[in-house]
Amino acid sequence: MTPWPLCVIPAAGSGTRMGDLCRDRPKCLLPVNGVPLIRHVWDFWAPMADQVVVVAAPGQEDAVWAALPSWALDNNTGIVEQPEPRGVNDAILCALRAVRCPPTFMVALGDCLFKGDFDHFDLSAVRDLELCGMAVRRAEEQMDDWERSYSLQVYDDVSGVCVSSVTEKPLLGLGAYWLNWKAVGALEATRDKSITEAFAHLIEHGEKVRPVRFVGSYLNVTFAEDLERPWP
């Protein structure tokens, strides 16, 4: 599939639920199988995008660059700092201020690991119709992360299956999103809230949101024990 114009990777989280592990380094630099978390995320998403923007905490730009491969800069990757810890929505807006916002773009959370494939038909619908999309999988495929995920209700529309509501806790939502230019207003309206709040805002205002099915391995790194969970 043709690469997406932009992938934003919010990775400025302080990792408060990681305890002492994040006392002297940001969460995105914690190792999973001996490799920094941000490197796992970049390796999966960078080949899918023409441009990647990683959002880091203040003073962490050099450390994040060091965690990425030497050719990341040649791969049109950039790093911007989020001045204040205001959450994911604000981080995305920080990235969009640094680049020209394309009609559609991807957001991949910096603590969510993927290895697998997204449904080609779902992605094509998101791209061709310039819809917003949310990565999902069936609940029975992700029982370990059930309590950490949000659930979606869907309905059939002339453009295909769309999301009708987003709730914290079947389809389980994963940490990847496809946004259009209309979503920027939703991010602004929910700047200090979660990205699920931004999608709820979009849906409440009549925007169609497409579930994008994922098949493969997934790991949401939230707690210290997640760093020890098997990862491909």
Tab-separated table of C-alpha atoms in Angstrom:
chain	number	residue	atom	x	y	z
A	1	MET	CA	0.000	0.000	0.000
A	2	THR	CA	1.117	3.562	-0.712
A	3	PRO	CA	2.784	5.099	2.381
A	4	TRP	CA	0.779	7.541	4.473
A	5	PRO	CA	1.986	11.149	4.338
A	6	LEU	CA	2.706	11.384	8.063
A	7	CYS	CA	2.965	9.248	11.178
A	8	VAL	CA	2.992	10.973	14.575
A	9	ILE	CA	4.424	8.978	17.487
A	10	PRO	CA	3.612	10.572	20.870
A	11	ALA	CA	6.402	9.398	23.190
A	12	ALA	CA	6.615	12.113	25.842
A	13	GLY	CA	4.909	10.174	28.638
A	14	SER	CA	6.690	10.162	31.982
A	15	GLY	CA	5.725	6.580	32.818
A	16	THR	CA	4.333	7.280	36.294
A	17	ARG	CA	2.931	3.737	36.484
A	18	MET	CA	6.414	2.338	35.860
A	19	GLY	CA	7.637	3.417	39.299
A	20	ASP	CA	11.379	3.803	39.804
A	21	LEU	CA	12.157	2.530	36.296
A	22	CYS	CA	11.394	5.999	34.934
A	23	ARG	CA	13.163	7.922	37.658
A	24	ASP	CA	16.135	8.757	35.433
A	25	ARG	CA	14.823	8.124	31.911
A	26	PRO	CA	11.565	8.514	29.990
A	27	LYS	CA	9.228	5.605	29.403
A	28	CYS	CA	9.958	5.496	25.673
A	29	LEU	CA	13.580	4.497	26.395
A	30	LEU	CA	12.744	1.530	28.626
A	31	PRO	CA	13.942	-1.761	27.097
A	32	VAL	CA	11.694	-4.481	25.708
A	33	ASN	CA	13.807	-7.543	24.871
A	34	GLY	CA	16.864	-5.319	25.243
A	35	VAL	CA	15.654	-2.781	22.674
A	36	PRO	CA	14.262	0.673	23.589
A	37	LEU	CA	10.495	0.868	23.367
A	38	ILE	CA	10.609	3.768	20.902
A	39	ARG	CA	12.830	1.747	18.554
A	40	HIS	CA	10.259	-1.061	18.408
A	41	VAL	CA	7.540	1.468	17.613
A	42	TRP	CA	9.603	3.284	14.979
A	43	ASP	CA	10.671	0.059	13.266
A	44	PHE	CA	7.051	-0.977	12.744
A	45	TRP	CA	5.556	2.344	11.654
A	46	ALA	CA	8.326	4.181	9.787
A	47	PRO	CA	8.100	1.983	6.649
A	48	MET	CA	4.415	2.915	6.354
A	49	ALA	CA	4.919	6.688	6.251
A	50	ASP	CA	6.639	9.296	4.110
A	51	GLN	CA	7.395	11.330	7.235
A	52	VAL	CA	7.605	10.408	10.928
A	53	VAL	CA	7.450	12.870	13.816
A	54	VAL	CA	8.294	11.588	17.290
A	55	VAL	CA	7.111	13.772	20.165
A	56	ALA	CA	9.506	13.674	23.124
A	57	ALA	CA	9.589	15.193	26.589
A	58	PRO	CA	11.664	18.354	27.139
A	59	GLY	CA	15.393	17.701	27.111
A	60	GLN	CA	15.026	14.171	25.725
A	61	GLU	CA	15.550	14.821	22.018
A	62	ASP	CA	19.172	13.645	21.941
A	63	ALA	CA	18.394	10.519	23.966
A	64	VAL	CA	15.548	9.588	21.627
A	65	TRP	CA	17.739	10.139	18.563
A	66	ALA	CA	20.322	7.812	20.131
A	67	ALA	CA	17.665	5.104	20.503
A	68	LEU	CA	16.692	5.277	16.826
A	69	PRO	CA	18.719	3.760	13.989
A	70	SER	CA	21.377	5.910	12.361
A	71	TRP	CA	19.362	6.116	9.137
A	72	ALA	CA	16.233	7.503	10.849
A	73	LEU	CA	17.112	11.067	9.885
A	74	ASP	CA	17.492	10.008	6.253
A	75	ASN	CA	14.054	8.390	6.543
A	76	ASN	CA	12.429	11.814	6.978
A	77	THR	CA	12.119	11.342	10.735
A	78	GLY	CA	11.986	14.362	13.014
A	79	ILE	CA	11.676	14.874	16.765
A	80	VAL	CA	9.766	17.694	18.440
A	81	GLU	CA	9.505	18.365	22.144
A	82	GLN	CA	6.241	18.753	24.024
A	83	PRO	CA	6.870	21.750	26.325
A	84	GLU	CA	4.417	20.647	29.016
A	85	PRO	CA	3.058	17.205	30.003
A	86	ARG	CA	-0.461	17.800	28.692
A	87	GLY	CA	-1.212	14.369	27.285
A	88	VAL	CA	-1.445	12.647	23.924
A	89	ASN	CA	-3.796	15.079	22.181
A	90	ASP	CA	-1.549	18.022	22.956
A	91	ALA	CA	1.473	15.983	21.804
A	92	ILE	CA	-0.179	15.347	18.440
A	93	LEU	CA	-0.932	19.052	18.063
A	94	CYS	CA	2.712	19.859	18.870
A	95	ALA	CA	3.766	17.574	16.024
A	96	LEU	CA	1.273	19.111	13.591
A	97	ARG	CA	2.584	22.587	14.368
A	98	ALA	CA	6.026	21.433	13.235
A	99	VAL	CA	4.906	20.086	9.839
A	100	ARG	CA	2.327	20.790	7.194
A	101	CYS	CA	-0.755	18.814	8.212
A	102	PRO	CA	-1.780	16.431	5.395
A	103	PRO	CA	-5.432	15.534	4.650
A	104	THR	CA	-4.956	12.196	6.442
A	105	PHE	CA	-2.247	10.980	8.791
A	106	MET	CA	-1.476	8.224	11.292
A	107	VAL	CA	-0.921	8.363	15.049
A	108	ALA	CA	0.891	5.471	16.750
A	109	LEU	CA	1.144	5.620	20.527
A	110	GLY	CA	4.725	5.313	21.726
A	111	ASP	CA	3.993	2.584	24.258
A	112	CYS	CA	2.026	0.214	22.041
A	113	LEU	CA	3.824	-2.488	20.081
A	114	PHE	CA	2.460	-4.110	16.931
A	115	LYS	CA	3.688	-6.948	14.791
A	116	GLY	CA	1.242	-8.069	12.150
A	117	ASP	CA	-1.036	-6.611	9.506
A	118	PHE	CA	-3.966	-4.226	9.241
A	119	ASP	CA	-6.904	-5.105	7.045
A	120	HIS	CA	-6.201	-3.762	3.559
A	121	PHE	CA	-9.881	-3.089	2.812
A	122	ASP	CA	-10.334	-1.095	6.032
A	123	LEU	CA	-7.231	1.000	5.376
A	124	SER	CA	-8.263	1.646	1.787
A	125	ALA	CA	-11.652	2.906	2.971
A	126	VAL	CA	-10.022	5.229	5.497
A	127	ARG	CA	-7.641	6.621	2.879
A	128	ASP	CA	-9.983	6.850	-0.103
A	129	LEU	CA	-12.896	8.375	1.829
A	130	GLU	CA	-10.634	10.468	4.108
A	131	LEU	CA	-12.268	8.961	7.195
A	132	CYS	CA	-10.874	8.709	10.700
A	133	GLY	CA	-9.966	5.200	11.824
A	134	MET	CA	-9.108	3.258	14.973
A	135	ALA	CA	-7.089	0.046	15.152
A	136	VAL	CA	-9.180	-2.777	16.625
A	137	ARG	CA	-9.177	-6.494	17.233
A	138	ARG	CA	-11.720	-8.919	18.598
A	139	ALA	CA	-11.848	-9.180	22.391
A	140	GLU	CA	-11.099	-12.910	22.439
A	141	GLU	CA	-7.803	-12.215	20.654
A	142	GLN	CA	-6.571	-9.843	23.369
A	143	MET	CA	-7.826	-11.101	26.719
A	144	ASP	CA	-4.628	-10.114	28.554
A	145	ASP	CA	-5.260	-6.435	27.820
A	146	TRP	CA	-9.057	-6.451	28.225
A	147	GLU	CA	-9.073	-4.249	31.335
A	148	ARG	CA	-6.728	-1.696	29.765
A	149	SER	CA	-8.516	-1.285	26.467
A	150	TYR	CA	-11.581	0.616	25.356
A	151	SER	CA	-14.480	-0.943	23.494
A	152	LEU	CA	-16.237	0.208	20.344
A	153	GLN	CA	-19.784	-0.101	19.107
A	154	VAL	CA	-20.173	-0.157	15.335
A	155	TYR	CA	-22.904	0.221	12.711
A	156	ASP	CA	-23.247	-0.366	8.969
A	157	ASP	CA	-23.121	2.690	6.714
A	158	VAL	CA	-23.086	3.193	2.964
A	159	SER	CA	-19.333	3.744	3.260
A	160	GLY	CA	-18.903	0.533	5.268
A	161	VAL	CA	-18.721	-0.258	8.966
A	162	CYS	CA	-18.354	2.834	11.187
A	163	VAL	CA	-17.836	3.416	14.910
A	164	SER	CA	-20.886	4.730	16.787
A	165	SER	CA	-19.416	5.073	20.284
A	166	VAL	CA	-16.148	4.775	22.208
A	167	THR	CA	-16.048	3.644	25.836
A	168	GLU	CA	-13.192	2.797	28.178
A	169	LYS	CA	-13.436	-1.088	28.126
A	170	PRO	CA	-16.725	-7.221	21.439
A	171	LEU	CA	-14.048	-5.003	19.636
A	172	LEU	CA	-11.039	-3.765	21.548
A	173	GLY	CA	-9.323	-0.561	20.536
A	174	LEU	CA	-5.556	-0.557	20.117
A	175	GLY	CA	-3.007	2.249	20.200
A	176	ALA	CA	-3.076	3.286	16.538
A	177	TYR	CA	-5.266	5.839	14.773
A	178	TRP	CA	-5.861	7.413	11.377
A	179	LEU	CA	-6.973	11.034	11.429
A	180	ASN	CA	-8.158	13.589	8.894
A	181	TRP	CA	-8.059	17.376	8.932
A	182	LYS	CA	-11.410	17.508	10.761
A	183	ALA	CA	-9.857	15.638	13.665
A	184	VAL	CA	-7.558	18.564	14.417
A	185	GLY	CA	-10.536	20.502	15.757
A	186	ALA	CA	-11.497	17.548	17.963
A	187	LEU	CA	-7.948	17.382	19.314
A	188	GLU	CA	-8.073	21.096	20.093
A	189	ALA	CA	-11.435	20.711	21.861
A	190	THR	CA	-10.093	17.845	23.997
A	191	ARG	CA	-6.461	18.978	24.256
A	192	ASP	CA	-5.965	17.935	27.890
A	193	LYS	CA	-7.954	14.710	27.633
A	194	SER	CA	-7.366	11.265	26.108
A	195	ILE	CA	-7.420	10.468	22.412
A	196	THR	CA	-10.541	8.363	23.001
A	197	GLU	CA	-12.219	11.608	24.109
A	198	ALA	CA	-11.205	13.195	20.806
A	199	PHE	CA	-12.809	10.332	18.893
A	200	ALA	CA	-15.938	10.532	21.032
A	201	HIS	CA	-16.077	14.248	20.142
A	202	LEU	CA	-15.784	13.425	16.441
A	203	ILE	CA	-18.556	10.849	16.597
A	204	GLU	CA	-20.847	13.152	18.581
A	205	HIS	CA	-20.417	15.766	15.845
A	206	GLY	CA	-21.335	13.384	13.042
A	207	GLU	CA	-17.893	12.354	11.810
A	208	LYS	CA	-17.636	8.792	10.532
A	209	VAL	CA	-14.967	6.662	12.190
A	210	ARG	CA	-13.878	3.375	10.656
A	211	PRO	CA	-12.576	0.417	12.688
A	212	VAL	CA	-9.340	-0.887	11.138
A	213	ARG	CA	-8.888	-4.550	11.948
A	214	PHE	CA	-5.480	-5.788	13.076
A	215	VAL	CA	-4.243	-9.374	13.093
A	216	GLY	CA	-0.991	-10.186	14.830
A	217	SER	CA	0.884	-9.612	18.091
A	218	TYR	CA	0.148	-6.570	20.249
A	219	LEU	CA	1.584	-5.321	23.545
A	220	ASN	CA	0.459	-2.267	25.491
A	221	VAL	CA	3.394	-1.376	27.761
A	222	THR	CA	1.725	0.172	30.803
A	223	PHE	CA	3.290	-1.383	33.892
A	224	ALA	CA	6.765	-2.609	34.803
A	225	GLU	CA	5.741	-6.253	34.364
A	226	ASP	CA	4.876	-5.567	30.733
A	227	LEU	CA	8.576	-5.140	30.008
A	228	GLU	CA	9.043	-8.821	30.875
A	229	ARG	CA	6.170	-10.112	28.742
A	230	PRO	CA	7.204	-12.132	25.665
A	231	TRP	CA	7.514	-10.056	22.526
A	232	PRO	CA	8.294	-11.357	19.042
